[in-house]
CSV table of C-alpha atoms in Angstrom, one decimal:
chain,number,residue,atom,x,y,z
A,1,UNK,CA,-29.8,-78.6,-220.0
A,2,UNK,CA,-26.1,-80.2,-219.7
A,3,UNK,CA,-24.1,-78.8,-222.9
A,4,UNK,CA,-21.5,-81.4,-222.2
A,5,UNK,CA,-21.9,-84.3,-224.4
A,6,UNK,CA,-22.1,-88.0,-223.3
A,7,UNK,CA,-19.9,-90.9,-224.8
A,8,UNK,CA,-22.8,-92.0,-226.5
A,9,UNK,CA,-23.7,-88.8,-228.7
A,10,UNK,CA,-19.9,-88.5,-229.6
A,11,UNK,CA,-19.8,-91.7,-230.7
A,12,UNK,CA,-22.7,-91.2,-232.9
A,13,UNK,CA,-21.2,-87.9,-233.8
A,14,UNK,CA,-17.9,-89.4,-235.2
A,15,UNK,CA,-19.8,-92.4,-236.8
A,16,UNK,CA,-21.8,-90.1,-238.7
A,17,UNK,CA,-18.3,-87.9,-239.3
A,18,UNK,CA,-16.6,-91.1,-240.7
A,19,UNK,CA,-19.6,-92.7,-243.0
A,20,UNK,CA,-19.9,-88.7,-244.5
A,21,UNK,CA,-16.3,-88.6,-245.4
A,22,UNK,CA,-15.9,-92.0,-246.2
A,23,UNK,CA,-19.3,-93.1,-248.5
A,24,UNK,CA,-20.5,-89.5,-249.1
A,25,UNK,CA,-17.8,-86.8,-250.4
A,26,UNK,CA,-16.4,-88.8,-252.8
A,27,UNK,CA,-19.2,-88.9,-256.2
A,28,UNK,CA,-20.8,-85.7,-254.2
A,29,UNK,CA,-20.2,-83.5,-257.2
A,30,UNK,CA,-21.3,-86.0,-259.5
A,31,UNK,CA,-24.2,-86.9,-257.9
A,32,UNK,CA,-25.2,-82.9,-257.7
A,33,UNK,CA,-24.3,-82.7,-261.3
A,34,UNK,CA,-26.6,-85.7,-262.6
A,35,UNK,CA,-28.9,-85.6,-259.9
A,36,UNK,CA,-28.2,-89.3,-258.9
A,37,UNK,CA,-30.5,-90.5,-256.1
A,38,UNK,CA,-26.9,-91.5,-253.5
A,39,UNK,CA,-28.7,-95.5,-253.0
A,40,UNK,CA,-26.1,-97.5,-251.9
A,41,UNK,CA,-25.1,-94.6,-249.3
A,42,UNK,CA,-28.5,-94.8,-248.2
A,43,UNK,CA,-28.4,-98.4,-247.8
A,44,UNK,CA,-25.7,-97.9,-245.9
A,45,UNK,CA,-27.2,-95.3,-243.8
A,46,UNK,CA,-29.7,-97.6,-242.6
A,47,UNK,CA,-27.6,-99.9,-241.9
A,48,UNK,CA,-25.9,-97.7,-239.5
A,49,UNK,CA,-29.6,-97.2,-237.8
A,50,UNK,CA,-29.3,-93.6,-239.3
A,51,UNK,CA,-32.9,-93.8,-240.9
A,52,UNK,CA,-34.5,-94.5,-237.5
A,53,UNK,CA,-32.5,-92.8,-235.1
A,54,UNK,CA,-35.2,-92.0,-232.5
A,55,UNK,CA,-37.8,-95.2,-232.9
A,56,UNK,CA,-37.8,-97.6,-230.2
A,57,UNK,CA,-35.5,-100.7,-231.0
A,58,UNK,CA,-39.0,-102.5,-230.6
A,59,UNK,CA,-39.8,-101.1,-233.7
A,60,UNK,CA,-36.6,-101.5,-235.5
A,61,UNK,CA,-35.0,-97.9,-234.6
A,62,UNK,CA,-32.0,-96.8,-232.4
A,63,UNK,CA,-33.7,-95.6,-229.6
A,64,UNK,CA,-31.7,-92.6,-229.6
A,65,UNK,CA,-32.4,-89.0,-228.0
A,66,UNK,CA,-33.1,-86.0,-230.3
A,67,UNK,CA,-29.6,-83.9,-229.9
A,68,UNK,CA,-28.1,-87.6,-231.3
A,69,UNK,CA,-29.8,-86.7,-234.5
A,70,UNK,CA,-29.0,-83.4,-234.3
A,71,UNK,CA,-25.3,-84.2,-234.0
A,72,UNK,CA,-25.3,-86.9,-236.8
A,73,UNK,CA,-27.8,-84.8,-239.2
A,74,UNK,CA,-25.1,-82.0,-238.7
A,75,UNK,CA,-22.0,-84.1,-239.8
A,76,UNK,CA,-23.7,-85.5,-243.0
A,77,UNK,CA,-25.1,-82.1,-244.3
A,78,UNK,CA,-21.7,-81.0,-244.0
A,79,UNK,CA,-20.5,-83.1,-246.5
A,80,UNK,CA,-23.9,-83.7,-248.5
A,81,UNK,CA,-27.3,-82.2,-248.0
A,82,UNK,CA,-29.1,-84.4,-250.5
A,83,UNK,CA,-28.6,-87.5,-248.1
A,84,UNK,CA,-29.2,-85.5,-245.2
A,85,UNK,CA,-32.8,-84.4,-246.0
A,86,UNK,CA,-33.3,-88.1,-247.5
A,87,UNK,CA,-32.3,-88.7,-243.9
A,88,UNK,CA,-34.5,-86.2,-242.2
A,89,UNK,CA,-37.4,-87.0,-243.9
A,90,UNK,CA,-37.2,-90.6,-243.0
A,91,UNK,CA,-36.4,-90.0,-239.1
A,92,UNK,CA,-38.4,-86.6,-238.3
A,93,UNK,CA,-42.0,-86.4,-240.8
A,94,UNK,CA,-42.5,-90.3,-241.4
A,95,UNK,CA,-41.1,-92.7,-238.6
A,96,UNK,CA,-41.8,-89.9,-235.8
A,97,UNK,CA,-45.3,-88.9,-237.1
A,98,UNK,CA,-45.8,-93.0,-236.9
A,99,UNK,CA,-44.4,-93.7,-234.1
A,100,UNK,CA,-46.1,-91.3,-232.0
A,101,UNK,CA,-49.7,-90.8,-233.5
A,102,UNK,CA,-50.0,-95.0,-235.2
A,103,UNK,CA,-51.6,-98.0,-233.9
A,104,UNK,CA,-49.7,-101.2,-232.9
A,105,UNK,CA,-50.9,-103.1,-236.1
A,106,UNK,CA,-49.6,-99.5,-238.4
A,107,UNK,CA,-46.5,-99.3,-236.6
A,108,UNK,CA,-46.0,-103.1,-237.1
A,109,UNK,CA,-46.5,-103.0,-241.1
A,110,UNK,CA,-45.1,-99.8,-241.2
A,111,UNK,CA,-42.6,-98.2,-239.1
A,112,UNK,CA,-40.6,-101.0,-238.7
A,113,UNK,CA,-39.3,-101.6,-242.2
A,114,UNK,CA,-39.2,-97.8,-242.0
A,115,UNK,CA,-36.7,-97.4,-239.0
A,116,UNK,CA,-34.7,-100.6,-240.5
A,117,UNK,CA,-34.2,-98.8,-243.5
A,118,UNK,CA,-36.1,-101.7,-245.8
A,119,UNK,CA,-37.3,-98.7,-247.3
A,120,UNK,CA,-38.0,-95.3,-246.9
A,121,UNK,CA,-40.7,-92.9,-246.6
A,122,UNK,CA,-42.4,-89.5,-247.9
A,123,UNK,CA,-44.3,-87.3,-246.3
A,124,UNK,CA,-47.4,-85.3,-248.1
A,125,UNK,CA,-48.8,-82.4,-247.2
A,126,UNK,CA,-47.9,-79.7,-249.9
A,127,UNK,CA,-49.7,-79.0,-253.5
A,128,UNK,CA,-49.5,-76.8,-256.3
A,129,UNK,CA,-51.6,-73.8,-254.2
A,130,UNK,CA,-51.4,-74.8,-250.7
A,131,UNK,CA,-48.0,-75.4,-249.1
A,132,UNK,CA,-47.5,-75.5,-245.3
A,133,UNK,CA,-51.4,-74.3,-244.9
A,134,UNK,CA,-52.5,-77.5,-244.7
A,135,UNK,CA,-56.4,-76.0,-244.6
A,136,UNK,CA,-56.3,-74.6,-248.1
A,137,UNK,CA,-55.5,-77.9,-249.8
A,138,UNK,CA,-57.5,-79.8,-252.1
A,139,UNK,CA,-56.8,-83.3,-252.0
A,140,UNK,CA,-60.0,-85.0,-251.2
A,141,UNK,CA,-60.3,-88.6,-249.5
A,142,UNK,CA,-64.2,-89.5,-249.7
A,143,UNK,CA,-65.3,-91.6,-247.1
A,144,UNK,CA,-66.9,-94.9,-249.0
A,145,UNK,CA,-67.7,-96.9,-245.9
A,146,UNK,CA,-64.8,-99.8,-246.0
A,147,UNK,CA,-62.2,-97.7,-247.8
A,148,UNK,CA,-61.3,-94.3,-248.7
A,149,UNK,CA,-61.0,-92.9,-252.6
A,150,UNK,CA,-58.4,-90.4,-252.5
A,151,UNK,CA,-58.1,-87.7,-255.6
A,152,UNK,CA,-56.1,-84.7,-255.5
A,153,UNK,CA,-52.3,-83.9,-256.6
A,154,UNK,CA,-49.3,-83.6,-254.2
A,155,UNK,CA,-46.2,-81.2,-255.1
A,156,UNK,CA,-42.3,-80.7,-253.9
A,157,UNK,CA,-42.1,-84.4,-252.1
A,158,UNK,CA,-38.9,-85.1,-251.3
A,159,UNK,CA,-38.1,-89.3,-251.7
A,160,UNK,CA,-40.8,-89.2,-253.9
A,161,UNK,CA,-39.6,-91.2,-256.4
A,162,UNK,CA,-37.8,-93.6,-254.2
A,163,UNK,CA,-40.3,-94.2,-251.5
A,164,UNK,CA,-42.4,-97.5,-251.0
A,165,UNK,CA,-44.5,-95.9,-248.1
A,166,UNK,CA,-46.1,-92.2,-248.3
A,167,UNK,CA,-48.2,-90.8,-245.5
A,168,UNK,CA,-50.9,-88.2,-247.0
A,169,UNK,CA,-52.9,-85.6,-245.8
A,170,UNK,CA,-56.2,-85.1,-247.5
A,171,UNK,CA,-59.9,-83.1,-246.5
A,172,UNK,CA,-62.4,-85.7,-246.1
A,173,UNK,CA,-65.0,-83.3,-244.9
A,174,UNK,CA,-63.9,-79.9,-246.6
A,175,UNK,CA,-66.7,-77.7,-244.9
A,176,UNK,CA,-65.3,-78.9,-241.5
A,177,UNK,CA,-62.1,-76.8,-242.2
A,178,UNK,CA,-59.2,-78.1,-240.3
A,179,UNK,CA,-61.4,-80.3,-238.4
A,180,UNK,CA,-62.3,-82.5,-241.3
A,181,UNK,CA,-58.6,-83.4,-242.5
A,182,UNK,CA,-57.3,-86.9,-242.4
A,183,UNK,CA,-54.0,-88.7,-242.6
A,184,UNK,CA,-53.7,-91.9,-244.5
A,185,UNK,CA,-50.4,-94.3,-245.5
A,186,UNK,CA,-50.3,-95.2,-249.0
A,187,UNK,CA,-48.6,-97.6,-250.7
A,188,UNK,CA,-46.5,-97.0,-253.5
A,189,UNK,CA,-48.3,-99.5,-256.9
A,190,UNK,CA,-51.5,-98.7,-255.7
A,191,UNK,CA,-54.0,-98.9,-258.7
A,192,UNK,CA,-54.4,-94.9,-259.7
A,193,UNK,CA,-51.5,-93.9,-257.6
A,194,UNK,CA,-48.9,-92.0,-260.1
A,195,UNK,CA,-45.3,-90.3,-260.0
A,196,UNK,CA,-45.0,-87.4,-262.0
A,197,UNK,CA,-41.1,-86.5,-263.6
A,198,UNK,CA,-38.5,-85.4,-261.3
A,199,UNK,CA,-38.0,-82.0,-260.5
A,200,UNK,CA,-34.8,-80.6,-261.8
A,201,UNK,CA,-33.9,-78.4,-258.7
A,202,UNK,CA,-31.4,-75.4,-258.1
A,203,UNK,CA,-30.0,-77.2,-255.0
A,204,UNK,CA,-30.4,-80.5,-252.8
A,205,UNK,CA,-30.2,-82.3,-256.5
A,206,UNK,CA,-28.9,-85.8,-254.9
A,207,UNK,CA,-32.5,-86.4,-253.6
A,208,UNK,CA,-35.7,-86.7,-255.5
A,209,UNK,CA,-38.7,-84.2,-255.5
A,210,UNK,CA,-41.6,-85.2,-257.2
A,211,UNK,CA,-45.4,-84.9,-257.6
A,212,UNK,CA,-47.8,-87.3,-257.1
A,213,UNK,CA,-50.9,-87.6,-258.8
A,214,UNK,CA,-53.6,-90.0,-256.7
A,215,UNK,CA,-56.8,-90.5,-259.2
A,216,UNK,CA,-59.6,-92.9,-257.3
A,217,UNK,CA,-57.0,-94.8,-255.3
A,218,UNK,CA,-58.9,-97.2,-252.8
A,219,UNK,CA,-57.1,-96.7,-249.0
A,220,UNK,CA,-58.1,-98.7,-246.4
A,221,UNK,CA,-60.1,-98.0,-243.2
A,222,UNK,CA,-57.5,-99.1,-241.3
A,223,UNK,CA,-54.7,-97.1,-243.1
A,224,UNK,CA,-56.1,-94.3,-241.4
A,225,UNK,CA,-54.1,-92.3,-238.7
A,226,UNK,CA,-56.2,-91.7,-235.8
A,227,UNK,CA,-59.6,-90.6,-235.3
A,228,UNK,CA,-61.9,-89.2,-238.2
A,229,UNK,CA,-60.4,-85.6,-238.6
A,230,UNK,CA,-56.9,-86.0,-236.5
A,231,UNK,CA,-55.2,-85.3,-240.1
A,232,UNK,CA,-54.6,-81.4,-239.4
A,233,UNK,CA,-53.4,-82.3,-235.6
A,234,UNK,CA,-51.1,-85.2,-237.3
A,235,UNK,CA,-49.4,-82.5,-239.6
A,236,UNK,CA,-48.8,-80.0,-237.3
A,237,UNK,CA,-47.3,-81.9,-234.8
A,238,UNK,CA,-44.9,-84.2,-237.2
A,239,UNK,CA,-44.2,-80.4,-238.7
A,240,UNK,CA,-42.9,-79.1,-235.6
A,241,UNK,CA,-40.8,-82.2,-234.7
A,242,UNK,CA,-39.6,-81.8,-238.7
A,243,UNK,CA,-38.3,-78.5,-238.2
A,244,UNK,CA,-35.2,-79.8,-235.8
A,245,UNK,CA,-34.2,-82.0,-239.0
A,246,UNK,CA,-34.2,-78.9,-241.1
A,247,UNK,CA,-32.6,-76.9,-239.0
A,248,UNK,CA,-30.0,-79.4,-238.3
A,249,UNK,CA,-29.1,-79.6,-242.0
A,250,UNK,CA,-29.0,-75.7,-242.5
A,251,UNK,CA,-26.2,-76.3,-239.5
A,252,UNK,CA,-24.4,-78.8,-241.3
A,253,UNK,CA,-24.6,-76.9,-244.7
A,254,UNK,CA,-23.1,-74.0,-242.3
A,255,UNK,CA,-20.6,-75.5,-240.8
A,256,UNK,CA,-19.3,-77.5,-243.3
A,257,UNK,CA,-19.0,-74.1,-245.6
A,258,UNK,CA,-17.4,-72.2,-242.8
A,259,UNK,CA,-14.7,-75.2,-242.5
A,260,UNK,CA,-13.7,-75.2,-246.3
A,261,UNK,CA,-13.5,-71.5,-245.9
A,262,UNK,CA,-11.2,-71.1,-242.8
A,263,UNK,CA,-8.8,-74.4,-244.4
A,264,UNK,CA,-8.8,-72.0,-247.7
A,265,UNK,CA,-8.4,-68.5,-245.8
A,266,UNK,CA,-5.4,-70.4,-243.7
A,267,UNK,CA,-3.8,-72.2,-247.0
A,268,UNK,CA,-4.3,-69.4,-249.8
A,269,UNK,CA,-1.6,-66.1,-249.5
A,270,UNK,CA,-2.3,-62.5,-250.8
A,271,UNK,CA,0.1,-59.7,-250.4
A,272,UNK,CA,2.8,-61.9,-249.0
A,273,UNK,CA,0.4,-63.9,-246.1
A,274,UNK,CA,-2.1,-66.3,-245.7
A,275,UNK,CA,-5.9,-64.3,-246.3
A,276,UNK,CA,-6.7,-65.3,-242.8
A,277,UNK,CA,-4.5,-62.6,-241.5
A,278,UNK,CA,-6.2,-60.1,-243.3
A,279,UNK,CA,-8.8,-58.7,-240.6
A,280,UNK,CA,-11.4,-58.2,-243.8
A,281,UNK,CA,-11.4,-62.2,-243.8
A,282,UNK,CA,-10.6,-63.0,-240.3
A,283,UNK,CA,-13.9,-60.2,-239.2
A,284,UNK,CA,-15.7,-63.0,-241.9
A,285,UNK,CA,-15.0,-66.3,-240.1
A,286,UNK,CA,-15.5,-64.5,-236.7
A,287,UNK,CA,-18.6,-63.8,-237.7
A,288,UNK,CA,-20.0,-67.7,-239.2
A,289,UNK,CA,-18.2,-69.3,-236.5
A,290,UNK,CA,-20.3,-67.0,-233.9
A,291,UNK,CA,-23.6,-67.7,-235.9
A,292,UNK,CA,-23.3,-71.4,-236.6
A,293,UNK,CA,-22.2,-71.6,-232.6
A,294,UNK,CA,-25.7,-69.8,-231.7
A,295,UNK,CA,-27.9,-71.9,-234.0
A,296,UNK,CA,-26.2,-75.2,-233.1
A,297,UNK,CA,-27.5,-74.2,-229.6
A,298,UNK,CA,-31.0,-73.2,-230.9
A,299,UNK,CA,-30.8,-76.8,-232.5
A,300,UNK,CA,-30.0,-78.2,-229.3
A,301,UNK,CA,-32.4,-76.5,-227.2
A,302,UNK,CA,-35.4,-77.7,-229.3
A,303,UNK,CA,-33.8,-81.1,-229.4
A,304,UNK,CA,-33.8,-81.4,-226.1
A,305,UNK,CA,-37.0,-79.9,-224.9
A,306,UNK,CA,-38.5,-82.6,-227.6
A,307,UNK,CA,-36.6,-85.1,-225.7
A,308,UNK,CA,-38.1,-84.1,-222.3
A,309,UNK,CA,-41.8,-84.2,-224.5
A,310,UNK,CA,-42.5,-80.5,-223.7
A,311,UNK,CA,-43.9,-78.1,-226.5
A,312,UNK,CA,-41.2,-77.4,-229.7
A,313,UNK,CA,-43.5,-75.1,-231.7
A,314,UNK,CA,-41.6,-72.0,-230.5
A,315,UNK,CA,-38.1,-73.6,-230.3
A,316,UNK,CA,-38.2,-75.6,-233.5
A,317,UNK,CA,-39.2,-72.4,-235.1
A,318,UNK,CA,-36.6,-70.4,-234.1
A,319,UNK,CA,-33.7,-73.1,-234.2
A,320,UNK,CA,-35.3,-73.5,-238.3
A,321,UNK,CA,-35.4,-69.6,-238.9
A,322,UNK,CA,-32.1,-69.0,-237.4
A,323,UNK,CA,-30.3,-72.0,-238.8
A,324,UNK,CA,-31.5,-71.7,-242.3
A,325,UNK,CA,-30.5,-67.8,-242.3
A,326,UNK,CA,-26.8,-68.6,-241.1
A,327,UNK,CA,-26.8,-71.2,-243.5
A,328,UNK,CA,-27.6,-68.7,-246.4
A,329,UNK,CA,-25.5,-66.3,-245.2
A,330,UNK,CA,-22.6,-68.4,-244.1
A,331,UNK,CA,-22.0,-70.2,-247.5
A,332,UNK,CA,-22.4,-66.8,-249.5
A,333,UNK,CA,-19.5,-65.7,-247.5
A,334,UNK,CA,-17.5,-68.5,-247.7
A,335,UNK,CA,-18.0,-68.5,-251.3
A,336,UNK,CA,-16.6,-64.8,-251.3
A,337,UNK,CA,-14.0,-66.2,-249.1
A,338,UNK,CA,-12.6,-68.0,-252.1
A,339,UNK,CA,-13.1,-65.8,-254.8
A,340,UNK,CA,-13.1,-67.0,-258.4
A,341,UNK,CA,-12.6,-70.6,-257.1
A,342,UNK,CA,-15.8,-70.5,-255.1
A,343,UNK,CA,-17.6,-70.4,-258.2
A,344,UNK,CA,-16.4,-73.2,-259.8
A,345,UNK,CA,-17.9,-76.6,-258.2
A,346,UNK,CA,-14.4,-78.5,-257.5
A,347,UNK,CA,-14.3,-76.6,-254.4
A,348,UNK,CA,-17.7,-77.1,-253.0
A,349,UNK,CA,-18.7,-74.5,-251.8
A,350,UNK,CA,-21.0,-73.2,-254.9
A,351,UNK,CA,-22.8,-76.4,-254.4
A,352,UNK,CA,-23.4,-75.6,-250.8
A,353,UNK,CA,-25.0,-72.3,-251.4
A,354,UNK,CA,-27.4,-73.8,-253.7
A,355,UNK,CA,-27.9,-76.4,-250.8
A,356,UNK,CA,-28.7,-73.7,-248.9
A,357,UNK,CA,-31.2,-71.9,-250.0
A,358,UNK,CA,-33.8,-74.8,-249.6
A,359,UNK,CA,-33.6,-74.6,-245.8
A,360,UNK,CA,-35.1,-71.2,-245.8
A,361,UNK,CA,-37.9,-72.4,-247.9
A,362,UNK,CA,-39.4,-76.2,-246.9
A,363,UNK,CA,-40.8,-77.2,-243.7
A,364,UNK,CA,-42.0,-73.4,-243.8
A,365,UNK,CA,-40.7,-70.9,-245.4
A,366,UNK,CA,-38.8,-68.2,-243.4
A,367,UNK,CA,-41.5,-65.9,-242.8
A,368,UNK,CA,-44.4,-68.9,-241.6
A,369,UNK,CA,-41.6,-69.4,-239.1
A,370,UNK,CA,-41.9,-66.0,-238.1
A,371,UNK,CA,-45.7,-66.2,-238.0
A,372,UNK,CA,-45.1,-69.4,-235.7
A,373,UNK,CA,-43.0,-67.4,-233.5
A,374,UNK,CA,-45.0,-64.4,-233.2
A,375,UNK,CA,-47.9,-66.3,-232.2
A,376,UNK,CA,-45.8,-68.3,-229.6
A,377,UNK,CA,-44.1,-65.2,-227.9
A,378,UNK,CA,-47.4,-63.1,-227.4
A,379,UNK,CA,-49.4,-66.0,-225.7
């Protein structure tokens, strides 16, 4: 694996840089604050090819490699984590899970408005008692011959609100287990197809979480995804690819703490010099530059065995358990970094913690990703 960067992935890097500091910090707060979906930004995300990084430019996408996204996810969590899971939900759970498991005539109605950024997607899987065990829900999509009729409720989906295309994962053969789970794209203004209130969330408040109620909707045959019973194989494969996006944005919440903390620490004077040459603050930064250094590698590393199409269940684990810890950690430190004005939200860096704490819970929480790595290091 070459660590040095090519011209290409620092030019994506500093065009994602400039469209964060440019179209996303300013109306940041406000946007946390009111919970405003940021809809011009995205617009302007897609038209940057941000929402379909890694689809083939047959498709409508960039055609760019996974540490690309990992780069650019890393630069717009920095300045705004909403967008950036908007963003990573888009790229890594619905245009990857479509581009690589789909049929030509899916991926033509589908994915390529998708990776354009016509609109955006949402992917299903959790409910009100069965998160990221995908065998325990209860979603039901009876098989009716021509068409599907799906019931069952959907919780925590982020873009919920704002998608047009949702891909769902439902039992049609319950006492098949795992084996008799499907995965279906749904349309949003489907007849029995409802959006429940937005949730009013601790952190990430930019995007929209939702549930979705589906009462007798009619699916087509052909909106299938694979073979009868693929569904389970479908989620845990778009899962593992997901887990680089969240990763990457636990990096970017990181690293953009860390950076507010060490231009405070080198700016703000106590006992006659600036806090930064205090060792209890310098030992601080020392320590989240060294652990946002370690999981930008672990983000890497998965990127780039996904790139060369080998196995990310262990790597995307680890790069999401280690990432979302440091970014926990990280922006509790740097709000202790600036004392009383880390608590107020002018500074950011309250906003970030909040931010945070999301990574360590979606796409798995912490301790499925342990389960995931446990499994993978004693094969």
């Amino acid at each position: 694996m070459d660590l040095q960067l090519t011209e290409e992935q620092l030019m994506i890097q500093q065009a994602a840089r400039d469209f964060a500091q440019t179209e996303l910090l300013p109306g940041v707060i406000e946007r946390d604050e009111h919970s405003i979906f940021p809809h011009e930004q995205v617009k302007k995300m897609a038209e940057l090819g941000f929402l379909g990084m890694m689809v083939d430019p047959k498709y409508g996408g960039a055609g760019l490699d996974s540490v690309s996204y990992v780069l650019a996810m890393e630069e717009i969590a920095k300045i705004d984590a909403s967008a950036a899971v908007i963003m990573s939900v888009n790229n890594s759970l619905v245009c990857a899970g479509l581009e690589k498991y789909c049929n030509e005539e899916q991926k033509q109605k589908y994915l390529v408005p998708l990776a354009q950024g016509d609109v955006i997607g949402a992917f299903c899987l959790s409910e009100p008692e069965a998160g990221s065990d995908a065998t325990s829900q209860k979603t039901t999509a009876k098989d009716m011959g021509d068409y599907y009729l799906l019931n069952g409720t959907k919780n925590w989906i982020t873009n919920g609100g704002n998608a047009s295309t949702y891909v769902v994962i439902a039992h049609t053969h319950p006492e098949k287990g795992h084996k008799g789970i499907n995965a279906f794209i749904v349309e949003k203004g489907w007849e029995g197809f409802e959006i429940g209130p937005k949730e009013n969330k601790m952190g990430i408040r930019g995007s929209d979480t939702h549930s979705l109620m589906f009462t007798d909707v009619k699916v087509p045959k052909e909106n299938r995804i694979g073979e009868d019973g693929f569904g389970f194989n479908f989620a845990m494969g778009v899962l593992n690819g997901g887990r680089i996006g969240i990763a990457s944005q636990a990096l970017g919440i990181a690293s953009g703490a860390y950076e507010l903390a060490l231009k405070y620490a080198q700016e703000r004077k106590s006992f006659g010099k600036p806090i930064i040459q205090h060792q209890a603050i310098a030992f601080k930064l020392a320590d989240m530059a060294t652990h946002i250094t370690a999981a930008r590698m672990l983000c890497f590393k998965a990127a780039y065995e996904k790139d060369c199409g080998q196995d990310i269940s262990l790597s995307g684990a680890m790069a999401k358990l280690y990432a979302s810890t440091t970014a926990m950690d990280v922006t509790t430190e740097a709000v202790q970094i600036h004392g009383g004005n880390g608590y107020v939200r002018e500074y950011h860096v309250e906003r970030m913690m909040r931010d945070a704490k999301i990574t360590q819970i979606y796409e798995g929480t912490s301790e499925i990703q342990k389960i995931v790595i446990s499994r993978g290091i004693a094969k």
